[in-house]
Coordinates of C-alpha atoms in Angstrom, one line a residue:
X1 CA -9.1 3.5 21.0
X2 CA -8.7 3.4 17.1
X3 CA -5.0 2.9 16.1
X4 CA -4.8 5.9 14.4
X5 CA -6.0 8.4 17.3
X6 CA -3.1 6.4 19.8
X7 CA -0.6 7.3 17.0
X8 CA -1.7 10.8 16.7
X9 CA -1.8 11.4 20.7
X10 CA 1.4 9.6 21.0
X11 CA 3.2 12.5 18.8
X12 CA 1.4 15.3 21.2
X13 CA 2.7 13.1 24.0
X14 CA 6.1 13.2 22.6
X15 CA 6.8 16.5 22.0
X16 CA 5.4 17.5 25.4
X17 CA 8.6 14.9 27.1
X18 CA 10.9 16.3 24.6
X19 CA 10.4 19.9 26.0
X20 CA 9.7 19.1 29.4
X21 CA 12.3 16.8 29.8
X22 CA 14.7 18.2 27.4
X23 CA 18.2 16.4 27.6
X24 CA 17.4 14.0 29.9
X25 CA 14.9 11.6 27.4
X26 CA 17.6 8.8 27.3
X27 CA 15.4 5.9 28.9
X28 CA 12.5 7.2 27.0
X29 CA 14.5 7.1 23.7
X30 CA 15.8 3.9 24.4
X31 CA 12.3 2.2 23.6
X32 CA 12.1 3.4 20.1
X33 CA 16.1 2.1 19.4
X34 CA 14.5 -1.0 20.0
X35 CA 11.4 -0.8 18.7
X36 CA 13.2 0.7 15.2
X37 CA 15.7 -2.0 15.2
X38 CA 13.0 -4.9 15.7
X39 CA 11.0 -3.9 12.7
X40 CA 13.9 -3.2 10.8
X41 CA 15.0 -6.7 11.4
X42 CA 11.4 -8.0 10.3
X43 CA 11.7 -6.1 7.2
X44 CA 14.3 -8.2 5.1
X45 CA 12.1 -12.3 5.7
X46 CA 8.8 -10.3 5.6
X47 CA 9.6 -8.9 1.9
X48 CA 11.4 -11.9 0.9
X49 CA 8.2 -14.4 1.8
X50 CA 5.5 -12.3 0.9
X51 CA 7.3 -11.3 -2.9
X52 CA 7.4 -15.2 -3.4
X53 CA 4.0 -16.0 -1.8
X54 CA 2.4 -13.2 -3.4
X55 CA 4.2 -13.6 -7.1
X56 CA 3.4 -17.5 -7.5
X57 CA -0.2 -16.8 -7.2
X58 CA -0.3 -14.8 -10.2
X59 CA 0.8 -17.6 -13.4
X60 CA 1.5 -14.9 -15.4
X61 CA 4.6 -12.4 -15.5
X62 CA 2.5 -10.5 -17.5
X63 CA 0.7 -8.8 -14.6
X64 CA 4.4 -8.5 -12.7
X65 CA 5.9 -6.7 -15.7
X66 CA 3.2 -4.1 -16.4
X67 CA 3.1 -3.6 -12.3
X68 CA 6.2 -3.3 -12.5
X69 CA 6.9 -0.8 -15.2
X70 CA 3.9 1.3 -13.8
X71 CA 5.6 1.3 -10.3
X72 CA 9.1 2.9 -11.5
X73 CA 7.1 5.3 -14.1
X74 CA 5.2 7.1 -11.0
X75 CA 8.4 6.6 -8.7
X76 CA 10.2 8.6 -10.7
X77 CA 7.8 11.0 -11.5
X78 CA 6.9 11.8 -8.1
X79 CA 11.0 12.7 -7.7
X80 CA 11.1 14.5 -10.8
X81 CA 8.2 16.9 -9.5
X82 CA 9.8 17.3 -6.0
X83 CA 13.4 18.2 -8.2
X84 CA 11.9 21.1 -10.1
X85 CA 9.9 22.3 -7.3
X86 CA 13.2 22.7 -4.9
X87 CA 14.9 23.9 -7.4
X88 CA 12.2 26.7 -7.9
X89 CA 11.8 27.1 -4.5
X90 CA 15.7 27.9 -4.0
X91 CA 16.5 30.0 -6.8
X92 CA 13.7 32.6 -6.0
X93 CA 14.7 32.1 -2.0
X94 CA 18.1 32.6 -3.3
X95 CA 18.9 30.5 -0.6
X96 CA 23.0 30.3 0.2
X97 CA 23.3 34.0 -0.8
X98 CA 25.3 35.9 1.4
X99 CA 26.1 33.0 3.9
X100 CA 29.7 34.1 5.5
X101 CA 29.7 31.1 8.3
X102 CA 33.1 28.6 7.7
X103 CA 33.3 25.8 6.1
X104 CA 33.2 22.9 8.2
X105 CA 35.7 20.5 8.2
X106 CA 33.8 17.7 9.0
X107 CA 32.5 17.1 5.4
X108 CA 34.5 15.0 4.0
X109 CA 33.5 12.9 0.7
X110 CA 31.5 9.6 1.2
X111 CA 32.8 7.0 -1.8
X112 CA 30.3 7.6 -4.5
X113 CA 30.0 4.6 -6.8
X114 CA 30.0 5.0 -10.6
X115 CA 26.3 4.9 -12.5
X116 CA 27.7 1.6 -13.4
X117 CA 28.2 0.4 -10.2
X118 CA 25.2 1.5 -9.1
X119 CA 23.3 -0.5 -11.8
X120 CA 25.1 -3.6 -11.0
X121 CA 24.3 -2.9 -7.2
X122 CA 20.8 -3.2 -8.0
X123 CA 20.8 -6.9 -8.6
X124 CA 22.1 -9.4 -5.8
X125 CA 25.6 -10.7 -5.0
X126 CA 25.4 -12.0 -1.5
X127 CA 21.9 -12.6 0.1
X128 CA 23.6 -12.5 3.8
X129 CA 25.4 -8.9 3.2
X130 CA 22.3 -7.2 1.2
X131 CA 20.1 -8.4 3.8
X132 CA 22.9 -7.1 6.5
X133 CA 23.0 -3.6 4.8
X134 CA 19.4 -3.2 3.8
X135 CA 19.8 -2.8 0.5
X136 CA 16.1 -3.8 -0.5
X137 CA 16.2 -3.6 -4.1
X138 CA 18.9 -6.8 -4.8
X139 CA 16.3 -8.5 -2.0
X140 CA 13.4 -8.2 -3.9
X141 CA 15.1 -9.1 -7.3
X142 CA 16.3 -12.3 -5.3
X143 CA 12.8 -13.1 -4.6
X144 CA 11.2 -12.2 -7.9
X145 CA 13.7 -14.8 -9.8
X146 CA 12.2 -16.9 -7.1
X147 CA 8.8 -16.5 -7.5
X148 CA 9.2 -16.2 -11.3
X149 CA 11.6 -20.1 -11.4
X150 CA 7.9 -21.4 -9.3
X151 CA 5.7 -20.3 -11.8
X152 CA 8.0 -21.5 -14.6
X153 CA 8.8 -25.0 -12.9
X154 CA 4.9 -25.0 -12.3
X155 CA 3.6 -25.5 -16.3
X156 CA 4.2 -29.1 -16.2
X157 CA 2.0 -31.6 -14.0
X158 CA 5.4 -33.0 -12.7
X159 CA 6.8 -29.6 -12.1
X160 CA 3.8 -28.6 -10.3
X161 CA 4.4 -31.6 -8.1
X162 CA 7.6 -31.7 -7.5
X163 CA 7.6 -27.7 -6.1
X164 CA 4.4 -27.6 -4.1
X165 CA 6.6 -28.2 -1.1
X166 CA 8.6 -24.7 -1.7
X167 CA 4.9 -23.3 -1.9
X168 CA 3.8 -24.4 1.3
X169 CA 7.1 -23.4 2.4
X170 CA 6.6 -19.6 1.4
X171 CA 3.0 -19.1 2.1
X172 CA 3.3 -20.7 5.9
X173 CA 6.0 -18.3 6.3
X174 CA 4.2 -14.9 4.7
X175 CA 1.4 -16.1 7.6
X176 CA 4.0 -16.4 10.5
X177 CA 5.6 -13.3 9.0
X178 CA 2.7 -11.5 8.7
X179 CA 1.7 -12.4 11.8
X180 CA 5.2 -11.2 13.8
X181 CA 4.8 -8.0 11.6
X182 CA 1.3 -7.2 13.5
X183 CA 2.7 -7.8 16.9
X184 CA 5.3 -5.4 15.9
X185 CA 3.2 -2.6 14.9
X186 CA 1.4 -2.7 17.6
X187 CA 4.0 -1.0 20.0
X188 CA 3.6 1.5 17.2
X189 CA 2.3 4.5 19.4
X190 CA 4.9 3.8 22.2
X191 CA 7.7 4.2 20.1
X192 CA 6.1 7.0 18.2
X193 CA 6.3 9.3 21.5
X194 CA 9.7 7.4 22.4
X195 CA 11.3 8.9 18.8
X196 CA 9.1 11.8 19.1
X197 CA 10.7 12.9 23.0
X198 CA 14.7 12.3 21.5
X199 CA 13.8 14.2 18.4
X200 CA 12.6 17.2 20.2
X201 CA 15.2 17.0 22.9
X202 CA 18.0 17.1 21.2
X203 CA 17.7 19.6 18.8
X204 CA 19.6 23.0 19.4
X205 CA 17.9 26.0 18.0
X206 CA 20.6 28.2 18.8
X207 CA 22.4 26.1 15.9
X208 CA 19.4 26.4 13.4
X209 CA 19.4 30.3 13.0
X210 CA 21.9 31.2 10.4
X211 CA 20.1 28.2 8.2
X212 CA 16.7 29.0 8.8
X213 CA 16.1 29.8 5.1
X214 CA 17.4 26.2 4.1
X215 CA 14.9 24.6 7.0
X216 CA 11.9 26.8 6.1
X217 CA 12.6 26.3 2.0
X218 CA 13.2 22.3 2.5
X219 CA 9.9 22.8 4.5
X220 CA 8.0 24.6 1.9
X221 CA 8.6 21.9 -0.8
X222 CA 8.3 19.0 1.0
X223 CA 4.7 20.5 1.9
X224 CA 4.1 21.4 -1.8
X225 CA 5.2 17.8 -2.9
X226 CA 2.8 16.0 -0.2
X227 CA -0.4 18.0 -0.2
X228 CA -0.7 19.3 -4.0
X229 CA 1.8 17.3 -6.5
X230 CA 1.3 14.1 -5.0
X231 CA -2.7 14.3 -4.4
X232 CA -2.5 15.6 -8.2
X233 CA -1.1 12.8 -9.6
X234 CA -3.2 10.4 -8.0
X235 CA -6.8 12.8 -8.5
X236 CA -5.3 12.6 -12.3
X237 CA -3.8 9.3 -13.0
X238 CA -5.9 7.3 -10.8
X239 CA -8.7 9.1 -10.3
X240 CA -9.3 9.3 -6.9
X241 CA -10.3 11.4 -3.9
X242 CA -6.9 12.3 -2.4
X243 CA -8.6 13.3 1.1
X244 CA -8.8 9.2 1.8
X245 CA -5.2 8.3 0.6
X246 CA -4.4 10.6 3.4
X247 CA -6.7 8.8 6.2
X248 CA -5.6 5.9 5.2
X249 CA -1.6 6.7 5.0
X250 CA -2.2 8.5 7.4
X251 CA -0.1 6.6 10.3
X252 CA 2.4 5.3 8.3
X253 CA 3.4 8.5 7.6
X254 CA 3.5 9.7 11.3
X255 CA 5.7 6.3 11.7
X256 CA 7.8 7.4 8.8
X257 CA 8.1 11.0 10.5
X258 CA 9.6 9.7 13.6
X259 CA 11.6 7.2 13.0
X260 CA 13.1 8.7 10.1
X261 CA 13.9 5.3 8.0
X262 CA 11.8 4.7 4.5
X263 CA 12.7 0.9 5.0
X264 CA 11.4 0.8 8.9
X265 CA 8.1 2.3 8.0
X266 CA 7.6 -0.5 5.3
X267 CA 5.6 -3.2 7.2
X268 CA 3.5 -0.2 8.2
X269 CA 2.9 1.5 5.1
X270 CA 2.2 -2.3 3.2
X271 CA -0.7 -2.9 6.0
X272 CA -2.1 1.1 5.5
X273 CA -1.6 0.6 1.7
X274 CA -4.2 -3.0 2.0
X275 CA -6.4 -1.3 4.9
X276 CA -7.1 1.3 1.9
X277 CA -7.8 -1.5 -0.7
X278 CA -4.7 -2.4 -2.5
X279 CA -4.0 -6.2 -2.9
X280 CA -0.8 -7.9 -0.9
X281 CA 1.1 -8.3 -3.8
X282 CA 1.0 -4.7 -5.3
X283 CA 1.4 -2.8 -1.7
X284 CA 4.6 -5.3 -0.9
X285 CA 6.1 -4.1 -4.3
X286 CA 5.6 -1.1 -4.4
X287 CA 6.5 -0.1 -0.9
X288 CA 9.6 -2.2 -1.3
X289 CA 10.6 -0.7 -4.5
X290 CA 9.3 2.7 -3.5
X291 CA 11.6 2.2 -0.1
X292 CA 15.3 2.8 -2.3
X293 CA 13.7 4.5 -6.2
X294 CA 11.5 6.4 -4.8
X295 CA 12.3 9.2 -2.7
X296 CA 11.4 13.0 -3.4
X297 CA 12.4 14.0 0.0
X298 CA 16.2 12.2 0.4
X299 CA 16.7 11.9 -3.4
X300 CA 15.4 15.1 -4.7
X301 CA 14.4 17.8 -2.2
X302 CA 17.4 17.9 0.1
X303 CA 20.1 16.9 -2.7
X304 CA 18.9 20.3 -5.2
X305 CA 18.4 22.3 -2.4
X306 CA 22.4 21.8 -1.0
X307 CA 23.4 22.8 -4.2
X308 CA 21.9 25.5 -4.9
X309 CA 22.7 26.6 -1.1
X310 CA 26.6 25.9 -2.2
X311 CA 26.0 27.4 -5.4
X312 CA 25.0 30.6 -4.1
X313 CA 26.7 30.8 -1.0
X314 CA 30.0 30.6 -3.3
X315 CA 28.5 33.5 -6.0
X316 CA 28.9 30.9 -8.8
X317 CA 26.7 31.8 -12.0
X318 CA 24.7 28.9 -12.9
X319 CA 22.8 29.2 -16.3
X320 CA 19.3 27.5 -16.8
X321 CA 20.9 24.4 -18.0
X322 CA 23.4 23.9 -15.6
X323 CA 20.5 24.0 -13.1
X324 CA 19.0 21.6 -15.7
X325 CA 22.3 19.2 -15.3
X326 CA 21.8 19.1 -11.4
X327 CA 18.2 17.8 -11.3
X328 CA 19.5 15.3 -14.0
X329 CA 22.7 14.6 -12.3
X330 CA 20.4 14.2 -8.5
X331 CA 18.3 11.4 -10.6
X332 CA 21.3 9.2 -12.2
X333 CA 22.6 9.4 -8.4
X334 CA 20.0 8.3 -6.3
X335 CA 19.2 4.9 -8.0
X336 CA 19.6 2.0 -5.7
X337 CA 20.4 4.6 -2.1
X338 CA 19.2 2.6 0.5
X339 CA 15.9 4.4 2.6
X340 CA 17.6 4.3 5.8
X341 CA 18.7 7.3 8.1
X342 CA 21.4 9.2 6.9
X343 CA 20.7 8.4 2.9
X344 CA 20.3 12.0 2.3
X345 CA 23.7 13.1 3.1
X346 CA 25.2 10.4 1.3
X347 CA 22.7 11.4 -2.0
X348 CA 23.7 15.0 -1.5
X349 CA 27.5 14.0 -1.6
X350 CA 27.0 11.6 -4.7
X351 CA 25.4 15.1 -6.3
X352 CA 28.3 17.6 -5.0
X353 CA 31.4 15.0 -6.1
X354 CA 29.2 14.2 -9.8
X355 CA 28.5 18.6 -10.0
X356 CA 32.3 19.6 -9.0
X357 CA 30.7 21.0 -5.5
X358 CA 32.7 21.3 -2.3
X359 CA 31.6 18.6 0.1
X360 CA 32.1 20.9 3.2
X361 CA 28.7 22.7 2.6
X362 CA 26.7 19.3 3.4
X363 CA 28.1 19.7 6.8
X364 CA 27.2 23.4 7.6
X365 CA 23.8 22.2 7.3
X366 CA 24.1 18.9 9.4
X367 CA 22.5 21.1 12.1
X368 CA 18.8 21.0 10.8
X369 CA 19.4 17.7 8.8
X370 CA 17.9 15.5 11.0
X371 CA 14.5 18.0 11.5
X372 CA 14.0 18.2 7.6
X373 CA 15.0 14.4 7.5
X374 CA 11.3 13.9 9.4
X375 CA 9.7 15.4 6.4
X376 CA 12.3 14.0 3.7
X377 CA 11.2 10.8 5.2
X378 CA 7.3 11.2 5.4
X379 CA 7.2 12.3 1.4
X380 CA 9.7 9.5 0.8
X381 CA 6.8 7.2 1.8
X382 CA 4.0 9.3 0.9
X383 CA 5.4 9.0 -2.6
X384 CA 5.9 4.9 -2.3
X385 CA 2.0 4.6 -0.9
X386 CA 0.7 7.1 -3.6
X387 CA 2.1 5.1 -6.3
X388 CA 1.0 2.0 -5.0
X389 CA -2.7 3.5 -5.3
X390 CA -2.2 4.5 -8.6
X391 CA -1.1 1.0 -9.7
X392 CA -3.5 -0.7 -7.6
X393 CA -6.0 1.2 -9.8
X394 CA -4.7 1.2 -13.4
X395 CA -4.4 -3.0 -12.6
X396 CA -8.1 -2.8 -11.8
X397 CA -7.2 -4.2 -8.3
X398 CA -8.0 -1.6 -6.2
X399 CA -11.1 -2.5 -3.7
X400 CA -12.9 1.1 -3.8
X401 CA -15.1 0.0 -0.9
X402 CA -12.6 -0.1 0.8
X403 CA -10.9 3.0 -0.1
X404 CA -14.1 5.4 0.3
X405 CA -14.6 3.4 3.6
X406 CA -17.8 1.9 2.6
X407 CA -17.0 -1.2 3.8
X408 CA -15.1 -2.4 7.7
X409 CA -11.8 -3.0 7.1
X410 CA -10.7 -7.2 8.0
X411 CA -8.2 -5.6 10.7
X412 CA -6.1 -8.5 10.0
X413 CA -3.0 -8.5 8.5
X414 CA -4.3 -9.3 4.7
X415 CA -7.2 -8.3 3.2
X416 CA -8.2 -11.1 1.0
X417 CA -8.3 -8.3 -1.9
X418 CA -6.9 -10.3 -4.1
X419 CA -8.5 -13.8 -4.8
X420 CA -6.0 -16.3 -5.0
X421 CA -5.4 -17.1 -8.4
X422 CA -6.6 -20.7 -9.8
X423 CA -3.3 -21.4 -10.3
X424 CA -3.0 -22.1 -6.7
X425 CA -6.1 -24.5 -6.5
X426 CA -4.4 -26.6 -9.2
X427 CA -1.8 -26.7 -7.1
X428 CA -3.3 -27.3 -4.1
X429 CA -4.7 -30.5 -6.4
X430 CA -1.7 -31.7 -7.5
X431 CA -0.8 -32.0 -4.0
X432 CA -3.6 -34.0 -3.2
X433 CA -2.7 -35.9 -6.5
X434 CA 0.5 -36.5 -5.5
X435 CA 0.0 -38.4 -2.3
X436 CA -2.6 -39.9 -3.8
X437 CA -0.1 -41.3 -5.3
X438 CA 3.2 -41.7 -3.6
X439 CA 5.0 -44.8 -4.7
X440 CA 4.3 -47.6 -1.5
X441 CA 7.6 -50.3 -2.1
X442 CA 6.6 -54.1 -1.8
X443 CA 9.2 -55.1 0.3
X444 CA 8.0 -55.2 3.6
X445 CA 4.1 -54.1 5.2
X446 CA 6.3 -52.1 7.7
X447 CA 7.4 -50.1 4.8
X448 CA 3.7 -49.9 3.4
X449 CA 2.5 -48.6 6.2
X450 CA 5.1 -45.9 6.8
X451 CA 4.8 -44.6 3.1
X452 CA 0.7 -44.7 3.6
X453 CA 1.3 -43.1 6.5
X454 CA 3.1 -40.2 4.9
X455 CA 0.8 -39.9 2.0
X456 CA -1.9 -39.2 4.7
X457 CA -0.5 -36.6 7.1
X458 CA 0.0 -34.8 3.1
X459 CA -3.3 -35.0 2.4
X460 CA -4.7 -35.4 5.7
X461 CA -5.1 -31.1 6.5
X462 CA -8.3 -30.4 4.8
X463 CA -9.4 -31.4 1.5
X464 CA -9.5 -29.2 -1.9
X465 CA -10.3 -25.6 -1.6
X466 CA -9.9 -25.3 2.0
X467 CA -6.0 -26.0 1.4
X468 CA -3.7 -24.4 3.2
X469 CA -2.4 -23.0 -0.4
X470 CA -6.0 -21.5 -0.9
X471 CA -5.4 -19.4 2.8
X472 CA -4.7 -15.5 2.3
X473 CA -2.6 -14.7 5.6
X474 CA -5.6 -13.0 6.8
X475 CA -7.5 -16.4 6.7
X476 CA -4.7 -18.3 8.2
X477 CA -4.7 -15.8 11.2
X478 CA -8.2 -15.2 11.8
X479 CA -9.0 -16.0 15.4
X480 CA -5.6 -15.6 16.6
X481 CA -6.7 -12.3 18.6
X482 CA -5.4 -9.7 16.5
X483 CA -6.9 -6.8 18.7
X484 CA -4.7 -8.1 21.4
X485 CA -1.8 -6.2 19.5
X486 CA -3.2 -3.6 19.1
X487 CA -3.9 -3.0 15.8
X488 CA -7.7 -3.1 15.7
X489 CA -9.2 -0.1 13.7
X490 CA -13.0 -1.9 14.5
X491 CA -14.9 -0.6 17.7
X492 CA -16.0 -2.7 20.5
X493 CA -19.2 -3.5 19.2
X494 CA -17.5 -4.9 15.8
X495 CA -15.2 -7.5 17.3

């Protein structure tokens, strides 16, 4: 059965165990804990190799910096949108007013870093604790100064040489990475109804009533945001048909729905984002970048909407530009928040401590946090993968074929969208150069035959352009039974 359709039945599944076997889904749940924490813990090497294998193929930083500048313009337009829509959406609502229920005592503050801080943050300290907390952004700078030092060390012959090693390195690892992320997914549908079940199970309704308006307002936008601003932006800065973004995001997003996490979904939404046509390089990026700057729902949505809830609920007269000041004051904060579960609450306090807001209101609403954090989540990534399209286009890189479905997708793990760049064929040739011509020491013929024996096994795999250096991770894997995880989108009678 196609991937998708297993995914989609798996949520039917899921809610059907939740209800029927409410409060008593613990084995069940225990499945997706583990699937969510082994593809969390792929995450962190899988950006780090693929960043590096994908950015020393390129030569040029030219291509990186416009990519890059592209990537954060969208991001933040797509949580700029979702900001004035909430905050639309709540003022005519008037959600808050009237609310008499108590104050919680269980919101206390979260320590909210300074915008300086939070700058800093962005850039790595300690590759052990960012990898450790998630904290994707100072991970891929890491690797970008990587990838960027190869390509630099790269313009002489002797450079190109003397790194080719550290290129081998990072390509054979983006394979064997690529290739553990594809196992992965493929318990996909499994853990989909695992997180599915526990979600439905444990929420209370009894506890949802007096904050119904907040649940069906969050609801309302994060709708709004996903199936008209979003498909907007691409239709207009792209454009393209926005009905096959959605077929093609179309399981990451129910991965991103249940497990709740932006940076779990990522291996997911980067093999969606290349089944639709975008290159490797671009989909890692973007999805990475789009996984912690990115985020309408836990950045923008929830944060405006807890204000203005506190806001009214208190009968406080904000003025246009005060309102103005929040969405503002929601932006500055959620640079660098990490996409993992429970980023929304710390966003939100970040925005009540910057606005002079009591803290106590983010726990009244604790109650439906984690239902609107399935849709927070899903735009989240839905804003990550629509940006990537958008790049992915405006780079020329996009494979149309594939994105209209005109052509079978590889079902591997890469596909080969981008050509590697000649750059890598030169240095797949100064490999070849250099054991060509290794330096063989006259002392002894037991010592000329060891060095000519090492200058072989270099150049011994396969000559020129069939070079390991010239394999996408889709070439490197193919024949390794891919359907066999799972992940085949092909019907019988294509494999």
């Amino acid at each position: 059965m196609n991937f998708s359709i297993r995914v989609i039945v798996a949520t039917v599944l899921g809610i059907a165990v939740g209800v029927a076997f409410k409060g008593h889904v613990e084995y069940v749940a225990a499945f997706g804990e583990v699937w969510a924490h082994a593809i969390s813990a792929i995450v962190v090497p899988l950006l780090v190799f693929s960043v590096i294998s994908s950015i020393t193929g390129l030569g040029e930083s030219v291509s990186l910096r416009s990519i890059g500048l592209k990537t954060v313009f969208f991001l933040l337009l797509n949580t700029l949108t979702a900001a004035a829509i909430t905050l639309g959406l709540a003022i005519a609502f008037k959600v808050g007013s009237g609310f008499s229920g108590s104050q919680s005592s269980g919101g206390h503050a979260h320590e909210v870093p300074g915008v300086l801080d939070t700058l800093i943050g962005l850039f790595p300290s300690n590759f052990v604790l960012n990898w450790s907390q998630n904290q994707v952004v100072p991970i891929v700078v890491f690797a970008l100064i990587l990838a960027i030092a190869f390509n630099e060390a790269s313009r002489t012959k002797r450079g190109a040489q003397a790194v080719q090693p550290f290129k081998v390195f990072a390509d054979a690892g983006n394979v064997v990475l690529s290739k553990a992320t594809q196992i992965i997914v493929g318990f996909t549908p499994y853990a989909t109804l695992s997180l599915i079940a526990a979600a439905v199970s444990n929420s209370v309704v009894s506890a949802l009533v007096p904050l119904v308006s907040v649940l069906v307002v969050a609801y309302i936008a994060l709708v709004l945001q996903l199936f008209i601003v979003q498909p907007v932006i691409l239709s207009a800065a792209a454009h393209l048909n926005p009905i096959h973004f959605f077929k093609a995001f179309g399981p990451a997003g129910v991965v991103a729905f249940t497990s709740e996490s932006s940076i779990g979904t990522i291996p997911v939404t980067v093999r969606q984002l290349k089944r639709g046509g975008v290159p490797d390089d671009v989909a890692s990026f973007v999805a990475s970048l789009g996984a912690n700057l990115g985020m309408p729902g836990c950045a923008r949505v929830w944060p405006v909407l807890l204000a203005v809830f506190a806001v009214n609920a208190q009968g406080l007269n904000y003025s246009f530009g005060q309102y103005l000041l929040l969405i503002v004051l929601a932006l500055l904060v959620s640079i660098g928040t990490v996409g993992v579960p429970g980023t929304a609450t710390v966003t939100a306090t970040a925005l009540f401590a910057s606005a002079g807001l009591p803290v106590s209101f983010i726990a009244v609403t604790q109650p439906i946090s984690q239902i609107v954090d399935m849709g927070r989540t899903a735009v989240n990534v839905a804003g990550a993968a629509n940006t990537a399209f958008i790049v992915a286009a405006s780079e020329h890189e996009l494979d149309k074929d594939l994105y209209y479905q005109r052509k079978p997708w590889d079902d591997e793990d890469d596909l080969g969208s981008r050509p590697v760049a000649s750059a890598v064929e030169t240095n797949a040739q100064a490999v070849s150069a250099s054991a060509a011509t290794v330096p063989v020491a006259s002392t002894s013929a037991a010592d000329e035959s060891s060095a000519n024996a090492a200058a072989s096994a270099v150049a011994a795999p396969v000559p020129s352009s069939s070079n390991l250096l010239s394999l996408s991770s889709s070439a490197a894997l193919e024949g390794t039974g891919g359907e066999a995880c799972g992940v085949s989108d092909r019907g019988p009678s294509e494999r």
